[in-house]
Every structure is written in C-alpha cells, then in structure tokens.
Coordinates of N, CA and C in Angstrom, one line a residue:
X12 N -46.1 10.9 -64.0 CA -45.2 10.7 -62.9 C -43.9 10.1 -63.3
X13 N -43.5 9.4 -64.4 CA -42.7 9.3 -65.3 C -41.2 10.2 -64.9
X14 N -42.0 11.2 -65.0 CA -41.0 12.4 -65.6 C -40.4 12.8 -64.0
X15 N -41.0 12.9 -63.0 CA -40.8 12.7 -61.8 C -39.4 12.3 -61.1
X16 N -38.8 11.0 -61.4 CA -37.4 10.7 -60.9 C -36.6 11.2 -61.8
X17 N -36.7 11.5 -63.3 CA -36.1 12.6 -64.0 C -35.5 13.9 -63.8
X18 N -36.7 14.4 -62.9 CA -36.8 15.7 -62.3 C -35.8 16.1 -61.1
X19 N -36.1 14.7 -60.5 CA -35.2 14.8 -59.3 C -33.7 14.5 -59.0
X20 N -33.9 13.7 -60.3 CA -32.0 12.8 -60.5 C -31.4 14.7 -60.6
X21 N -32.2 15.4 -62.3 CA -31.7 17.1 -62.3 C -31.9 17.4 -61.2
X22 N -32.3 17.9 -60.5 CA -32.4 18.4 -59.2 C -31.5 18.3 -58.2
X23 N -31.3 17.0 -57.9 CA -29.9 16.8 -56.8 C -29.1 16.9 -57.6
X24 N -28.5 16.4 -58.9 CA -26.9 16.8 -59.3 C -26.6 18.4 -59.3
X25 N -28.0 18.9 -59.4 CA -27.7 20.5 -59.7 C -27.0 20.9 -58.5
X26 N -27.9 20.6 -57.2 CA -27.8 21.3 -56.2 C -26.5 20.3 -56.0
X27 N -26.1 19.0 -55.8 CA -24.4 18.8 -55.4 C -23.6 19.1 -56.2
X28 N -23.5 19.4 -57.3 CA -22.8 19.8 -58.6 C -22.2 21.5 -58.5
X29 N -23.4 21.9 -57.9 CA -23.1 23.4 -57.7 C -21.7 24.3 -57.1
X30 N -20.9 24.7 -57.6 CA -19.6 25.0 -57.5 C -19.6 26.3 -55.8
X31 N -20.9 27.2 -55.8 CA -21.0 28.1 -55.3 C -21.5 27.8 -53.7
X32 N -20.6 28.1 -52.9 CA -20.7 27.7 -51.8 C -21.8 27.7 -50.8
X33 N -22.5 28.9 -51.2 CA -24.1 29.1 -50.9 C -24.9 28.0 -51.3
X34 N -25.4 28.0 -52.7 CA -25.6 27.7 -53.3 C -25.9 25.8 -53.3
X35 N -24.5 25.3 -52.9 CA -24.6 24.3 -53.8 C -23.3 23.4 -52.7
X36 N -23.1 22.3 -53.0 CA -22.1 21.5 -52.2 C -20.7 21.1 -53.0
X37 N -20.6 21.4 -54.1 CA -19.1 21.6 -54.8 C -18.5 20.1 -55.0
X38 N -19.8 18.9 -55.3 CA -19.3 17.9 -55.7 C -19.4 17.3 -57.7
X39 N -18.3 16.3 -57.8 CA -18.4 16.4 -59.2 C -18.9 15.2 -59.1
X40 N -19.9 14.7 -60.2 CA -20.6 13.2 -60.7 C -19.5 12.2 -61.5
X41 N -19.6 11.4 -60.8 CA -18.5 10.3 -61.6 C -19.1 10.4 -63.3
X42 N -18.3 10.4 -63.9 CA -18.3 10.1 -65.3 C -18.5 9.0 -65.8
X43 N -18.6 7.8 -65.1 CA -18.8 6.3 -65.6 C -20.1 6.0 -64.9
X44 N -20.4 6.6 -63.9 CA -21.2 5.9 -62.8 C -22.3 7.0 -62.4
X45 N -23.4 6.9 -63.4 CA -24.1 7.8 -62.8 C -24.9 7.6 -61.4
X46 N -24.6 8.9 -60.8 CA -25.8 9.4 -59.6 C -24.5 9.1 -58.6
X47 N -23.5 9.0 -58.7 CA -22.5 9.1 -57.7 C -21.5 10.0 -57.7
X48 N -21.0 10.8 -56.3 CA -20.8 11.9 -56.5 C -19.3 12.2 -55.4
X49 N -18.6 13.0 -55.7 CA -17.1 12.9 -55.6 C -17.4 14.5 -54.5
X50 N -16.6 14.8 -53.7 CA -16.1 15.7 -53.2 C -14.5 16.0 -53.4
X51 N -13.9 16.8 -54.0 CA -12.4 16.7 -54.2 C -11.8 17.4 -53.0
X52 N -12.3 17.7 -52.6 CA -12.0 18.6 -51.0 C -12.3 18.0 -50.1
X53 N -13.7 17.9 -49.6 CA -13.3 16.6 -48.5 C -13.2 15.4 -48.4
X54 N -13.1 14.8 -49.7 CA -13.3 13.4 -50.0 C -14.0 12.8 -49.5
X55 N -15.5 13.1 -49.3 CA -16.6 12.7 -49.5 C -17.0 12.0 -50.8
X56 N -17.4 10.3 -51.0 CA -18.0 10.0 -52.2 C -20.0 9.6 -51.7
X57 N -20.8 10.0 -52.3 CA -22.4 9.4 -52.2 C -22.9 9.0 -53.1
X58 N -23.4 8.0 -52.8 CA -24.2 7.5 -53.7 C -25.7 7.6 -53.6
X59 N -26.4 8.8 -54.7 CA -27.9 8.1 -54.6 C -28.6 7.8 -55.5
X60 N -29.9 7.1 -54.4 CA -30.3 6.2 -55.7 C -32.2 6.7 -55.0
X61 N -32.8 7.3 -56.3 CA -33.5 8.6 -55.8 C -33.3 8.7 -54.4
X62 N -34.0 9.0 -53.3 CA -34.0 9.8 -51.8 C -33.2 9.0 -51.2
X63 N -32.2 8.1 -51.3 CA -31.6 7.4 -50.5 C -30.2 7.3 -50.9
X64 N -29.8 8.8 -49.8 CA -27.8 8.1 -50.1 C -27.4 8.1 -49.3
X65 N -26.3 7.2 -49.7 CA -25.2 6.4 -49.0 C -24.3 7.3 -48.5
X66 N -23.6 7.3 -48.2 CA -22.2 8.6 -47.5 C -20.9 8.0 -47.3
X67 N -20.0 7.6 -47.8 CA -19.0 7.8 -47.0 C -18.0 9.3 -47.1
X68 N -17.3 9.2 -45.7 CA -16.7 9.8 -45.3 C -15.2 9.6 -44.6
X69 N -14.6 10.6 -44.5 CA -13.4 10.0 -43.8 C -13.5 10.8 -42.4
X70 N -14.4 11.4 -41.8 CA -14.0 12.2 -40.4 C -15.9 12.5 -40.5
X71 N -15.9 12.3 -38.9 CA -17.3 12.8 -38.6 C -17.7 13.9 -38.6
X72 N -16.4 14.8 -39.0 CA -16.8 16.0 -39.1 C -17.3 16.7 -41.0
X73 N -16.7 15.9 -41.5 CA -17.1 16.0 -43.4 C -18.8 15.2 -43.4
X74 N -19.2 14.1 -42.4 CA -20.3 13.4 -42.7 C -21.4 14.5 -42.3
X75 N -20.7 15.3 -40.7 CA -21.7 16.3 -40.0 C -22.3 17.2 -41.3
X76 N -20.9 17.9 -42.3 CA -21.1 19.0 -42.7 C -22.1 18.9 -43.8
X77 N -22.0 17.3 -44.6 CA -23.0 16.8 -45.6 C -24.5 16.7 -45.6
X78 N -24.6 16.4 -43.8 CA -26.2 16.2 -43.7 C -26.7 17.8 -43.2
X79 N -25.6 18.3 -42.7 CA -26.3 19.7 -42.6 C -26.5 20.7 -43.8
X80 N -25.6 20.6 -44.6 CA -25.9 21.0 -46.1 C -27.3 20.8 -46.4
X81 N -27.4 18.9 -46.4 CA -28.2 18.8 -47.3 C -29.7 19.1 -46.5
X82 N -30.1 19.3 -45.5 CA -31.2 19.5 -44.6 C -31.0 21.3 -45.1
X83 N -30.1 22.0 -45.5 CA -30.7 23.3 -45.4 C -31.0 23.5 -46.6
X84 N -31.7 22.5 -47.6 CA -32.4 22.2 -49.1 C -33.6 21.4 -48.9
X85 N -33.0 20.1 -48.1 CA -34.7 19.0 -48.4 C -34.4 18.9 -47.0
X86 N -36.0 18.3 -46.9 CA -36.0 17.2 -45.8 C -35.2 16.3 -45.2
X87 N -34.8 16.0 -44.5 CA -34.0 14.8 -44.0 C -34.4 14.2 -42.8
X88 N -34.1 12.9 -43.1 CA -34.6 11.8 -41.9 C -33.4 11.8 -41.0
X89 N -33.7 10.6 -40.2 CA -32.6 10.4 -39.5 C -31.6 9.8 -39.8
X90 N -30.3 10.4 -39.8 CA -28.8 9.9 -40.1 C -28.7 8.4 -39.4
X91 N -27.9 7.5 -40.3 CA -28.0 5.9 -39.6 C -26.6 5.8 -39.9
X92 N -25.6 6.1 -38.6 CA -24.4 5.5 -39.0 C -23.9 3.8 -39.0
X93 N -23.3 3.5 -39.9 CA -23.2 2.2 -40.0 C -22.1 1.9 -39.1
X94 N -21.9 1.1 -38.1 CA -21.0 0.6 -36.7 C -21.3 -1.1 -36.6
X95 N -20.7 -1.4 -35.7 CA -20.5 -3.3 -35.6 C -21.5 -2.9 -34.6
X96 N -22.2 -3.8 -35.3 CA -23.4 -4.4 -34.3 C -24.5 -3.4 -34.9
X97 N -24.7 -2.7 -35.6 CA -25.8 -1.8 -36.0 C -25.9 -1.8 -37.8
X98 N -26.2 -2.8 -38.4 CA -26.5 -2.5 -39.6 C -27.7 -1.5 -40.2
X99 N -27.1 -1.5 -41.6 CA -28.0 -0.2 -41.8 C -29.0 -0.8 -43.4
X100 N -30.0 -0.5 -43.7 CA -30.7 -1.0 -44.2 C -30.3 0.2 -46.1
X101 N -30.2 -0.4 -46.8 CA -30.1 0.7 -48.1 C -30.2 -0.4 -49.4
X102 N -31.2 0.3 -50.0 CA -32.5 0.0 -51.3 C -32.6 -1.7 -50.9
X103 N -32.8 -2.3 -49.9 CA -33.5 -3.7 -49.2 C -32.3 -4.4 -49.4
X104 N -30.8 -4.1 -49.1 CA -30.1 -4.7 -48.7 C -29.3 -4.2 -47.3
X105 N -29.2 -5.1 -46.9 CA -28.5 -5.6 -45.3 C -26.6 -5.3 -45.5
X106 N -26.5 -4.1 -44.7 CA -25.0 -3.6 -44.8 C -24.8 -4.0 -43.4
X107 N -23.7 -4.6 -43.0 CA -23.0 -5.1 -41.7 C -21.5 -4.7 -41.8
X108 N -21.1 -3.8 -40.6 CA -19.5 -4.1 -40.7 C -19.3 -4.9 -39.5
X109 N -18.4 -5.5 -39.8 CA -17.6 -6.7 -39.4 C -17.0 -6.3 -38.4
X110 N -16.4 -7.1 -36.9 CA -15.3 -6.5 -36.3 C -14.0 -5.8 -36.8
X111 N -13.8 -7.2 -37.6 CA -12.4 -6.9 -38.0 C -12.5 -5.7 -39.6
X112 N -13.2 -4.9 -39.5 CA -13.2 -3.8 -40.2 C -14.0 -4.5 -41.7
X113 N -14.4 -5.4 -42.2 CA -15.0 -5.8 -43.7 C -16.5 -5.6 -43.8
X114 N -17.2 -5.6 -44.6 CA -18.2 -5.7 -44.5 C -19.0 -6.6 -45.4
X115 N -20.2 -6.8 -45.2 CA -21.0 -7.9 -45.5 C -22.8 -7.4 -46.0
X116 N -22.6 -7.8 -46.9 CA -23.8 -7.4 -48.0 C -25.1 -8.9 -48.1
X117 N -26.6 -8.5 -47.7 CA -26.6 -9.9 -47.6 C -28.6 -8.9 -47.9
X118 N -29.6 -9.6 -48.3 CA -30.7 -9.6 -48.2 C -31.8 -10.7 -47.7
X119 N -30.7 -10.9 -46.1 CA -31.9 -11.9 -45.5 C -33.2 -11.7 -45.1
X120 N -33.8 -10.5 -44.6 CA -35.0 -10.2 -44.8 C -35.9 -10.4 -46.2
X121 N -35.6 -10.5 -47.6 CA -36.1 -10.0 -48.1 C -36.6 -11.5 -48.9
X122 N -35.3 -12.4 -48.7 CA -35.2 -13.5 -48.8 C -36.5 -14.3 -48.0
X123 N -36.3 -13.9 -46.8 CA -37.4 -14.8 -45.8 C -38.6 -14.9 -45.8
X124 N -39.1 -13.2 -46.3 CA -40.3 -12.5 -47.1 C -40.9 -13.5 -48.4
X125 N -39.8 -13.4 -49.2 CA -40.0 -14.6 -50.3 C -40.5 -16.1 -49.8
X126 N -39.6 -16.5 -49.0 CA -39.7 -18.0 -48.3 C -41.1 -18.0 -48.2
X127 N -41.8 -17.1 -47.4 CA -42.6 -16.7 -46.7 C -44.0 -16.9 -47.5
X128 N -43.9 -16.2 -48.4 CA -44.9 -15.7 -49.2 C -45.3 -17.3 -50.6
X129 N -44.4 -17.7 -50.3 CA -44.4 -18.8 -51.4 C -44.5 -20.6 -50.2
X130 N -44.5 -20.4 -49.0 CA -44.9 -21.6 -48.1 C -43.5 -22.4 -47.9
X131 N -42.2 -21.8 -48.5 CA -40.7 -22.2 -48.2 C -40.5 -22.2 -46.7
X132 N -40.9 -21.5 -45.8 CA -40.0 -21.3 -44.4 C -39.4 -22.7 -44.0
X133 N -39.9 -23.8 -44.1 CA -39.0 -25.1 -44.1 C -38.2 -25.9 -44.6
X134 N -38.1 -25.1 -45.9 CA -37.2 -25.9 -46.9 C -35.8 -26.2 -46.2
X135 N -34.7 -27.0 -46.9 CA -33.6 -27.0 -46.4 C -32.6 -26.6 -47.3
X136 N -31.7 -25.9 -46.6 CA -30.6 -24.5 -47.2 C -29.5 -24.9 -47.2
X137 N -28.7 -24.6 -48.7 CA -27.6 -25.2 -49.0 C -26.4 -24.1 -49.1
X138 N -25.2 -25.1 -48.8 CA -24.7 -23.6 -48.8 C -23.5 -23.5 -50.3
X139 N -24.1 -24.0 -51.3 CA -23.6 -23.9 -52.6 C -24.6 -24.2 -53.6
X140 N -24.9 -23.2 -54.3 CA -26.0 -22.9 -55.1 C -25.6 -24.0 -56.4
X141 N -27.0 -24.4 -57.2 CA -27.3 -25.1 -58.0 C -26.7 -25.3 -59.0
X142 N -25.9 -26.1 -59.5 CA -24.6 -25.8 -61.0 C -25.4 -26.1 -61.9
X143 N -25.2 -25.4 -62.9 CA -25.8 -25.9 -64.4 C -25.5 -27.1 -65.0
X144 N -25.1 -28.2 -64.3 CA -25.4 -29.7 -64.7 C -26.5 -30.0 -63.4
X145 N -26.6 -29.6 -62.4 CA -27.4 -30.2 -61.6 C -29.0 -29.8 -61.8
X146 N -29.3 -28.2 -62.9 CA -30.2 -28.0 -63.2 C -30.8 -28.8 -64.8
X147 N -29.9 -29.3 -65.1 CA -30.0 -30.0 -66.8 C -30.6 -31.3 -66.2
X148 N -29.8 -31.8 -65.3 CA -30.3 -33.3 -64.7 C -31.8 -33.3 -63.8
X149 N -32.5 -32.2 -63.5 CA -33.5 -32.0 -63.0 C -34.4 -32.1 -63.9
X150 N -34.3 -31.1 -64.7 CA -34.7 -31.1 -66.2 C -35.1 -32.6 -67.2
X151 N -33.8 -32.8 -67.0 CA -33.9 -34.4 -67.5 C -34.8 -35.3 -67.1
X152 N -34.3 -35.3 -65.7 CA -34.7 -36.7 -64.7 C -35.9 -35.6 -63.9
X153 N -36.8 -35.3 -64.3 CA -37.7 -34.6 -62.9 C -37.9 -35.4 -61.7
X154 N -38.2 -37.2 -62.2 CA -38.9 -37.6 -61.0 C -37.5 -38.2 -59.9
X155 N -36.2 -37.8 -60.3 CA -35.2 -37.9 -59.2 C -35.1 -37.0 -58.2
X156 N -34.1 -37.6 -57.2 CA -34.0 -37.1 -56.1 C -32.6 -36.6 -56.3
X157 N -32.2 -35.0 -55.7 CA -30.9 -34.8 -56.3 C -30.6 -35.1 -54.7
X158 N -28.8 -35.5 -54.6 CA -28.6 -36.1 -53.3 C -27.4 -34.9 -52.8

C-alpha cells in the first residue's frame, strides 16, 4: 500500500496537468512546491494533500467550474465554502475568516483531544509559550515553582 499515495499524487497531476480540454484541467504544478497547482487562465491555485484540496478562487464561477471538472473524474464530497462564521476543517486544522477579511489558522480541537487524552482539561493556559531559559531552569531546579 506504500506505493498507493504514489500512485495517486501521478494520477491527479496527470489529470490537472493535462493541457487537453476534454481530457484534463490545464493546470501547471508549482516547481518549488509540490502538489500545488496553478491555473494561468483562471487563476485558480489548489492545493492537495492526497484527497483533500484546498481551492482558491477568484469568482464563484472558476470555483463552480473546478468542482465540476473534478466530479466528472472522481468522487466528490461536499464543497465547504470558507465564509465568516463558517470555518472549514483541512488536514485537522481550523481555517476561520475574519470579518475584517484575515484569516486564522488554529488546531483547537485537536489540542483539546490531546488535553483530553493525557488528564490536562484543567490545566492553566498561558498566553506566551515557554522560553528556553524557563525550560533550563526547570531542568535545573525541578522541585520549583515557575511563577
């Protein structure tokens, strides 16, 4: 099974790579970044990462034409457009756009899962992660209290 996501990485570049309009969706693979894929015409970029890509687009009508392509090849689930107030879940991170147009990358489920799994759910949460003197001095001093 190895050989499997091998098979499949060829498989989709072939079929978005494919120049021939029948055929194929007439996008080019970034050259630095594999598995990500350029449209020079509609300026569509996707990213995937095996069965799961990302899309952007500039018009709902280049996103329409992408999922319909790609449904008349594989399977496809349901389209999740990303909007304020509706995040969208991709390889177990938390995408949010913002009102004011930003967006926000965050893996609090996956985090809480962990908490969870390890008897954390009470711990107390800081909002500036541990500096490498504050980890030396733990090290050092175990039986202190960091304040």
């Amino acid at each position: 099974m190895q050989n499997g996501g091998c098979e499949w990485k060829g498989e989709i570049t072939s079929k978005l790579t494919d120049q021939h309009k029948d055929n194929g969706f007439g996008f080019k693979e970034l050259k630095n970044v594999s598995s990500v894929y350029y449209h020079p015409e509609r300026k569509i970029i996707v990213s995937i990462h095996v069965d799961d890509p990302l899309v952007m687009t500039c018009s709902k009508e280049d996103e329409d034409w992408f999922h319909n392509k790609l449904s008349e090849f594989y399977d496809v689930k349901q389209v999740k457009r990303l909007t304020v107030g509706n995040p969208i879940d991709y390889l177990s991170v938390r995408i949010q756009l913002q009102p004011d147009g930003s967006i926000t990358l965050d893996n609090k489920e996956k985090i809480e899962e962990f908490l969870t799994q390890h008897g954390m759910q009470s711990c107390n949460p800081v909002s500036v992660p541990l500096t490498k003197q504050m980890l030396t001095e733990m090290v050092n001093n175990p039986t202190d209290t960091l304040t």
